[in-house]
Every structure is written in structure tokens, then in C-alpha cells.
Coordinates of C-alpha atoms and ligand atoms in Angstrom, one line a residue:
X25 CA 12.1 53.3 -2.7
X26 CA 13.4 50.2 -4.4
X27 CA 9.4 49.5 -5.6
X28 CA 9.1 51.0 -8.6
X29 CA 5.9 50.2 -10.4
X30 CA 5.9 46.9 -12.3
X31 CA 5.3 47.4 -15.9
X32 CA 4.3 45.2 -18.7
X33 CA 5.8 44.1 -21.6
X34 CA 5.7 41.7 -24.2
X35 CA 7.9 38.0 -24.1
X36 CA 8.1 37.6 -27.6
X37 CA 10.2 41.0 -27.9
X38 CA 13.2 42.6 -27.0
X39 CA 14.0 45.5 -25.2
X40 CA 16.5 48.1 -26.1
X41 CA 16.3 49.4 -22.5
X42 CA 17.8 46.7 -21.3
X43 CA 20.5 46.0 -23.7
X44 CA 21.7 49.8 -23.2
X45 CA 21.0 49.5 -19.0
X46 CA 23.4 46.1 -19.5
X47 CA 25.8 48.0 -21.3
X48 CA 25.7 51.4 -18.7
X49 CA 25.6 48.5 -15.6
X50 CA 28.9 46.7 -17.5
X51 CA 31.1 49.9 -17.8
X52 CA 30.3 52.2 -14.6
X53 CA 29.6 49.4 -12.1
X54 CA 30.8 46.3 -13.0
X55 CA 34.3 47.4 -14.4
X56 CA 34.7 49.6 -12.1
X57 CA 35.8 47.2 -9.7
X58 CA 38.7 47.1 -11.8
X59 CA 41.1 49.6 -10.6
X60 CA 43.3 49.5 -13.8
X61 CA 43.0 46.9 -16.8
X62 CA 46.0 45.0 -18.2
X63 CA 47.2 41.8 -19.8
X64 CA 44.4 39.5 -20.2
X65 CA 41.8 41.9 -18.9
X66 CA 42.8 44.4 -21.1
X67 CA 43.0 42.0 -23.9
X68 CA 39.5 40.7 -23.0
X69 CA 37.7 44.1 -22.5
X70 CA 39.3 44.9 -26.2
X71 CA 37.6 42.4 -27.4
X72 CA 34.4 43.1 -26.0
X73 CA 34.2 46.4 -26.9
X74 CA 35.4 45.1 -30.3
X75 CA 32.6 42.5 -30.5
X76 CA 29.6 45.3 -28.9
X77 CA 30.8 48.0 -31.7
X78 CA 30.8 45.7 -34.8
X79 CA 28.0 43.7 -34.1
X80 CA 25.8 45.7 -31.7
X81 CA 22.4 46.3 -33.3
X82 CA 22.2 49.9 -31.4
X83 CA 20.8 53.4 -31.9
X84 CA 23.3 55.4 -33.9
X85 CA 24.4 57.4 -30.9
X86 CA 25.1 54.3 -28.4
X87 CA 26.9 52.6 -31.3
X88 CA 29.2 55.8 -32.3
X89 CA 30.1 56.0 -28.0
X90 CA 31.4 52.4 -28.7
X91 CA 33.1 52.8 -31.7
X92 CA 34.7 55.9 -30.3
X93 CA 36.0 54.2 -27.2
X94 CA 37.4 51.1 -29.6
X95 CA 39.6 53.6 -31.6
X96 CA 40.6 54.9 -28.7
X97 CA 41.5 51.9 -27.2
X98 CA 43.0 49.9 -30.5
X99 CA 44.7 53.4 -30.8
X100 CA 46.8 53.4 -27.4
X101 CA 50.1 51.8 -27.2
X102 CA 49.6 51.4 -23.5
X103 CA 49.9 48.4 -21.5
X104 CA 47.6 49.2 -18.6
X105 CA 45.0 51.6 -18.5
X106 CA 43.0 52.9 -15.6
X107 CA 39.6 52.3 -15.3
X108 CA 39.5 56.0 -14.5
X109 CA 40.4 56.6 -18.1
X110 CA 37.7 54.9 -19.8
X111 CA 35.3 56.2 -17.8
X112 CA 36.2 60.0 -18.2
X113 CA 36.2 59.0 -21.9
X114 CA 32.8 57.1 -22.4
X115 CA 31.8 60.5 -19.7
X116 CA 32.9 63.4 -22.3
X117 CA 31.9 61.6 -25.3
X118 CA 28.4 61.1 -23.9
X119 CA 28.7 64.4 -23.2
X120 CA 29.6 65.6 -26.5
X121 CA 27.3 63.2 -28.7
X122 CA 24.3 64.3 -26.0
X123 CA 24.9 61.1 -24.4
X124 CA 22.6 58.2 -25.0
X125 CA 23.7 55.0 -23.3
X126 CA 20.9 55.7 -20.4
X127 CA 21.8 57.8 -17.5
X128 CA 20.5 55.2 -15.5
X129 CA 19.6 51.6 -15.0
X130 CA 15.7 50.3 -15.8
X131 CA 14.6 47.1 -17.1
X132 CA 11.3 46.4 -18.9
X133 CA 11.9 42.4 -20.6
X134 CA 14.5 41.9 -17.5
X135 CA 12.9 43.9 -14.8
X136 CA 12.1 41.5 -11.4
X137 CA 9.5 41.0 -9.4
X138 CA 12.0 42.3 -6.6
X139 CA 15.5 44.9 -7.3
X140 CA 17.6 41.4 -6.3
X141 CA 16.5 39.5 -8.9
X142 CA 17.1 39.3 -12.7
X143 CA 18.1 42.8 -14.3
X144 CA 21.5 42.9 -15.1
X145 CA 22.2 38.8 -15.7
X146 CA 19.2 38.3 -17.8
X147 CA 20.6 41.9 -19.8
X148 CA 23.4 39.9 -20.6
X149 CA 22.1 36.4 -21.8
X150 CA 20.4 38.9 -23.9
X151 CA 22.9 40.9 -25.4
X152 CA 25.1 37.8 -25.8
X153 CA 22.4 35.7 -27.3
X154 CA 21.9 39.0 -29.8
X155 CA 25.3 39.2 -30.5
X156 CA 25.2 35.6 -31.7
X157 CA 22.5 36.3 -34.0
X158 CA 24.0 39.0 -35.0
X159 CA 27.3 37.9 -36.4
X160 CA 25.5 35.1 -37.8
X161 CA 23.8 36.9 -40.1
X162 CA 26.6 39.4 -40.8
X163 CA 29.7 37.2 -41.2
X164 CA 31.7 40.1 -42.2
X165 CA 31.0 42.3 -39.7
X166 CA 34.2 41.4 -37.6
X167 CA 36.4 41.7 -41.2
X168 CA 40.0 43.6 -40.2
X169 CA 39.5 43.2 -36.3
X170 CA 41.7 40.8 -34.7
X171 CA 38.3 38.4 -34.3
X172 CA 38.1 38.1 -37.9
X173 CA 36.7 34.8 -39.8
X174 CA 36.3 33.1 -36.2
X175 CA 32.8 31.3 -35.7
X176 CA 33.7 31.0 -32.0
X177 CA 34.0 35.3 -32.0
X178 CA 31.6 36.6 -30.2
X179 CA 31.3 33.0 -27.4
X180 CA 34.9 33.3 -26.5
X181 CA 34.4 37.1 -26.2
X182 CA 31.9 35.8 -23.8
X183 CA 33.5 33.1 -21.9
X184 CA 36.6 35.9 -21.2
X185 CA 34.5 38.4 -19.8
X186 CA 32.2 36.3 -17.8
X187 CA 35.3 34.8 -16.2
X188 CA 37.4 37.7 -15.6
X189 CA 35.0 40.8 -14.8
X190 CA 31.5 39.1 -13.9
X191 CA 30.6 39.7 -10.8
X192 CA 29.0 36.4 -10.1
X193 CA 32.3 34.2 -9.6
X194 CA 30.1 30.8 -9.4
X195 CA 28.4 31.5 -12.4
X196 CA 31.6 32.4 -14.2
X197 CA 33.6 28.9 -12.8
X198 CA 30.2 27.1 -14.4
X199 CA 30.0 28.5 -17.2
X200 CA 33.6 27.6 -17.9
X201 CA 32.6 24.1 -17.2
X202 CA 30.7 24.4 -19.8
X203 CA 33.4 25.8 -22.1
X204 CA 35.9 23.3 -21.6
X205 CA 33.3 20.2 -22.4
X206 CA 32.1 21.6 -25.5
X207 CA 33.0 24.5 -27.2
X208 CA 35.3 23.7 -29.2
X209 CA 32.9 21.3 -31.1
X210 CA 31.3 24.7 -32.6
X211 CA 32.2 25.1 -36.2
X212 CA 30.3 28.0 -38.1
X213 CA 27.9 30.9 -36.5
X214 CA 24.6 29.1 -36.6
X215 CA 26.2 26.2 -34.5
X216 CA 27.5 28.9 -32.2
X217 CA 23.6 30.7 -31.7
X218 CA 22.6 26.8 -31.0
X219 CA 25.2 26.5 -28.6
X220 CA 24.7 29.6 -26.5
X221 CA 20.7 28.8 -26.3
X222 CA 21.5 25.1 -25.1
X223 CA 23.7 26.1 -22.5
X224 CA 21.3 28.7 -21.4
X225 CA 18.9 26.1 -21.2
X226 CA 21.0 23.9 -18.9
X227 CA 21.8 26.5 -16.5
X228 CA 17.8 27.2 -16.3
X229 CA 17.5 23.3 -15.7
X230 CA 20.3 24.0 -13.0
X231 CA 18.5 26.4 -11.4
X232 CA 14.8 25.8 -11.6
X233 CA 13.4 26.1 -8.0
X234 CA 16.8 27.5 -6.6
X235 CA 17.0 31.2 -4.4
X236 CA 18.0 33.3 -7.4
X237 CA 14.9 32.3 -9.2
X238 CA 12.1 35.2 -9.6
X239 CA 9.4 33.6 -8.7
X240 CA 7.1 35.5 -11.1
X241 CA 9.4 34.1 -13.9
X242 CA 10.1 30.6 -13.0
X243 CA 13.1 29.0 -14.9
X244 CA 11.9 26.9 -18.2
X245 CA 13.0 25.1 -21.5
X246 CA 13.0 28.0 -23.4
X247 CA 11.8 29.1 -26.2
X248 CA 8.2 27.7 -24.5
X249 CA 5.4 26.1 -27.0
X250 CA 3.5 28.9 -26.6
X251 CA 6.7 31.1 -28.1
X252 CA 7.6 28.4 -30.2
X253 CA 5.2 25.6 -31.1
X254 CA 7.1 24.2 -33.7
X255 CA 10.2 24.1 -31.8
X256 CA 8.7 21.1 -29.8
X257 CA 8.5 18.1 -31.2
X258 CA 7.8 14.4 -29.6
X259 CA 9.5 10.7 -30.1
X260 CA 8.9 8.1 -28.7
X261 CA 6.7 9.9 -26.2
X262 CA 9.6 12.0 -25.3
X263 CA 10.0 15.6 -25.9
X264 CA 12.9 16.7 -28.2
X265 CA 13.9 19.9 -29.6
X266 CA 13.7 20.8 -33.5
X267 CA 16.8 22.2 -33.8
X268 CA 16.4 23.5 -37.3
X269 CA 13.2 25.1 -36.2
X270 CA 15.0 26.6 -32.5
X271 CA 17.5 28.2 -34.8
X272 CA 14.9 30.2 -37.3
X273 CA 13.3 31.3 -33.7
X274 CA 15.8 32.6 -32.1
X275 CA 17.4 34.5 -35.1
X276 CA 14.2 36.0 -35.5
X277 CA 14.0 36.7 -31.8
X278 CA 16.8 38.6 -31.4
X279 CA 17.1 39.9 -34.6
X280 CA 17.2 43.7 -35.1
X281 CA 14.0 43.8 -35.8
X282 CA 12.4 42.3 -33.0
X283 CA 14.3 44.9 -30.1
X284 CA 11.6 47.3 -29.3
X285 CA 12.6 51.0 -28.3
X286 CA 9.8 50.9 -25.7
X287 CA 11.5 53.3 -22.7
X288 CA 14.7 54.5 -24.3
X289 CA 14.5 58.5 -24.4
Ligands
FAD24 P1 17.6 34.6 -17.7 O1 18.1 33.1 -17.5 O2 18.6 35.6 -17.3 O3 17.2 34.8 -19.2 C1 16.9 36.0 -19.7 C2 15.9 35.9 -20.9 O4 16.5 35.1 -21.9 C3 14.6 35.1 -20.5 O5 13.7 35.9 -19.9 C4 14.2 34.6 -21.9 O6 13.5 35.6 -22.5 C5 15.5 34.3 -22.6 N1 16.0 32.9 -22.5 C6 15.8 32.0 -21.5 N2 16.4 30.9 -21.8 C7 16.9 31.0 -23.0 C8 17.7 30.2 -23.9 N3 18.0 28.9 -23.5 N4 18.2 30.7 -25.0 C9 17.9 31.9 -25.4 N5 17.2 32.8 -24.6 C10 16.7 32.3 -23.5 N6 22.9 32.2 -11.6 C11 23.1 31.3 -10.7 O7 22.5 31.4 -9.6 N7 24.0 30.3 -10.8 C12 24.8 30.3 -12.0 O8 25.7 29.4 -12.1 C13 24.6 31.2 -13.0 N8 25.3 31.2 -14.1 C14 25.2 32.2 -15.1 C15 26.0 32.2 -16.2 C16 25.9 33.3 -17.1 C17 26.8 33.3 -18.3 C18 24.9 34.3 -16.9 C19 24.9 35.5 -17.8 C20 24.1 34.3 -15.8 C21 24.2 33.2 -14.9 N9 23.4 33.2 -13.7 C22 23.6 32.2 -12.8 C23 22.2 34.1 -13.6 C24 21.0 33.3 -14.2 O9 21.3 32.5 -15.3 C25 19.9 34.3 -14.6 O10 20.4 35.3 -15.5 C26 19.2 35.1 -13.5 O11 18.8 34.2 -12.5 C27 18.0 35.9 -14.0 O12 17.1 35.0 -14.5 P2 16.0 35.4 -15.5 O13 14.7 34.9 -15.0 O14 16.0 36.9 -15.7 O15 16.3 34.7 -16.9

């Protein structure tokens, strides 16, 4: 049955389950679609696999799988690799390490109210938007990696791999929209968390109301007052956003600290 049972959870946290369910969806389905990688794709899923090993705030095991399969892949002199090959080698390591990205797919923060809706897209805002956090408060994590010293890291990382390998091609064409108008005005790492949340934002404004919204999460300005009350701020009768105070939120929301291992086993 495609019902299973609705669980709760808490909005102010975030879920390790469905980082690590984003990460098992990424590399057995989505890339899989990919008979072989090479030339840009290779050079993009290098650099995600760079960006998720250095920066990912993971369980030891999960972060060891990635690290493995970057060696491996820094390490080959080839100039197309079969999708076959990664696979057997994330398989075998998994196997070796007694696996640990989850065998399977569940969501707890991004689970819908039906199987069609949210799960994997929302895992990935999510990881993206914790990868930003994270290289913003570890500058050197990306030191001797060919994304060294580069604010704009981890969101070009981002912009590749949404527009090569995900499987939504609208939302990859929009979000290179995006790209093109303004991200190239991000200079350091904070500017690049602010960035990533504002664009977020604008796609919810896009599609507030529309068919791919969950109806039992409706799209909003995010971080809400309730989440954030001094986020909020009013001028002139109008709302605005206190930027200064959005960035503290979200690098304490998706900080290390605030990813609960609720459901990973
Ligand atoms: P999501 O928007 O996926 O958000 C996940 C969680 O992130 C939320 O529950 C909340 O906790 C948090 N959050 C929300 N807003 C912010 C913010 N501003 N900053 C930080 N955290 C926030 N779908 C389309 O139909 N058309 C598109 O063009 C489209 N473009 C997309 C582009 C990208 C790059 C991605 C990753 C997805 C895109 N999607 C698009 C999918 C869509 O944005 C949602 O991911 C999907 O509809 C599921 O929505 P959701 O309710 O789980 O919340």
C-alpha cells in the first residue's frame, strides 16, 4: 500500500532520515537514469560528491561511503564511467562498512500527505540549504579540492546538478533563471545561505496554490513568525524581512545540531 501511517514530527528540526533517503533517492534512482557519466556530468557529479563528503554533517558511516566513493572517483583517470560502476561501488562498500545510507526511502520532516507529493524535492532544498550553512561556518572545509576558497561552492554545485540530473526539467530551466539574474552578485558564504533561502522563497510564492502543492503544507514565506518572530519586521505598514536576524535562524536551523536522528537505524 502506498498509505503508510502519517507520523509526526517537529518543524523547527531536521531530519537525518531525510537527508540520507535524498542521498539513497539521488544515487540509485535519480542517476540512474544516466547510463554512463562523462564531460560535464561527470565533472558535475564530482563535484557533488566533493561538496556532500566535505561538508556533509553525516553519521560517520554515511560520510566514510562518500568519502570512499570521492577517492575513488578523484582517483580514476577515466573519462566516462558507467553508472553501473558507481553503483556496484557505493553496493560493496555499504556492504563492507554494514551499510548505512538507508536501504530504503522514508521521510519524517519531508513526508506528504500523499506518496506524489514532497519527499525527495523538499530532501533536497534541505540538504542544499544545510550544505550552505555548512560551509559557512567551516570555510576550510573545501581546502585542497578543486572548490576551494569559492563562496559560490556549494550553489554552483547546486545549479549543475539541478540542471543536468534533476528529474524535474521545469524546475531545473527556473531555477537557472534564477541563476543567471543573480548569482553572481554573491560574494562570501553568509550572502550565499541568504541567497539560497530567498530563492526558495520565490519559488514557494511561485507556487502557492499550484498542483504540486501538499495541501496539508501549503506553500509560505518561510521561516513563519511562529518559527521566527524576529525575522519579521514591519515599515511603513509593510512587511519586510530582517535579514541579519533570517541569517542567525537559518544557520541555527540547519546547523548540525538541530538534524535529529529520529528514524535512522
Ligand atoms: P519545499 O519547498 O520542498 O521545502 C522543504 C522545507 O524547507 C520546508 O518544509 C521548510 O521547512 C523549508 N523551507 C521552506 N522555504 C524555505 C526557504 N525559503 N529557505 C529555507 N528553508 C525553507 N516544483 C514545481 O512545481 N515547479 C518548480 O519550478 C520547482 N522548482 C524547484 C527547484 C528546485 C531547486 C527544487 C529543489 C525543487 C523545485 N520544485 C519545483 C519542487 C518544490 O519547490 C517543492 O520542493 C515541492 O513542491 C515540495 O514542497 P514542500 O512542501 O515539501 O516544501
Amino acid at each position: 500500500s502506498t498509505s503508510e501511517q502519517y507520523r509526526d514530527f517537529d518543524k523547527s528540526k531536521v531530519y537525518m532520515v531525510d537527508l540520507e533517503s535524498g542521498l539513497h533517492y539521488l544515487l540509485r534512482v535519480e542517476l540512474a537514469t544516466h547510463k554512463t557519466l562523462e564531460g560535464v556530468e561527470l565533472k558535475t557529479f564530482k563535484d557533488f560528491v566533493t561538496v556532500v563528503a566535505k561538508l556533509f554533517p553525516g553519521r560517520q558511516s554515511v560520510v566514510k561511503l562518500l568519502e570512499t566513493l570521492l577517492e575513488w572517483l578523484v582517483s580514476l583517470p577515466l573519462e566516462k564511467i558507467p553508472y553501473e560502476a558507481i553503483l556496484d561501488l557505493a553496493n560493496n562498500k555499504m556492504r563492507i562498512s554494514g551499510l548505512h545510507l538507508s536501504e530504503r526511502v522514508q521521510w519524517l520532516g519531508c513526508q506528504g500527505s500523499s506518496v506524489a507529493l514532497r519527499g525527495y524535492p523538499c530532501s533536497l532544498w534541505t540538504l542544499f540549504h544545510v550544505l550552505t550553512v555548512q560551509a559557512a561556518s567551516r570555510p576550510d572545509a573545501l581546502a585542497n579540492t578543486a572548490l576551494e576558497d569559492d563562496p559560490l561552492a556549494v550553489l554552483q554545485t547546486m545549479r549543475q546538478y539541478i540542471g543536468m540530473f534533476f528529474g524535474c526539467r521545469e524546475c531545473g530551466k527556473h531555477f537557472e533563471e534564477m541563476a543567471q539574474e543573480s548569482m553572481s552578485q554573491v560574494k562570501s558564504l553568509d550572502e550565499a545561505v541568504l541567497w539560497l533561502w530567498r530563492k526558495h522563497n520565490q519559488v514557494n510564492a511561485r507556487l502557492a496554490g499550484s498542483m504540486s502543492e501538499d495541501p496539508m503544507f501549503p506553500k509560505t514565506q518561510w521561516p513563519t513568525p511562529d518559527l521566527c518572530p524576529t525575522c519579521h519586521e514591519e515599515q511603513d505598514g509593510l512587511h519586510v524581512w530582517n535579514e541579519d536576524m533570517v541569517l542567525a535562524f537559518l544557520k541555527k536551523h540547519y546547523s548540525a545540531a538541530n538534524i535529529s536522528p529520529k528514524y535512522t537505524s
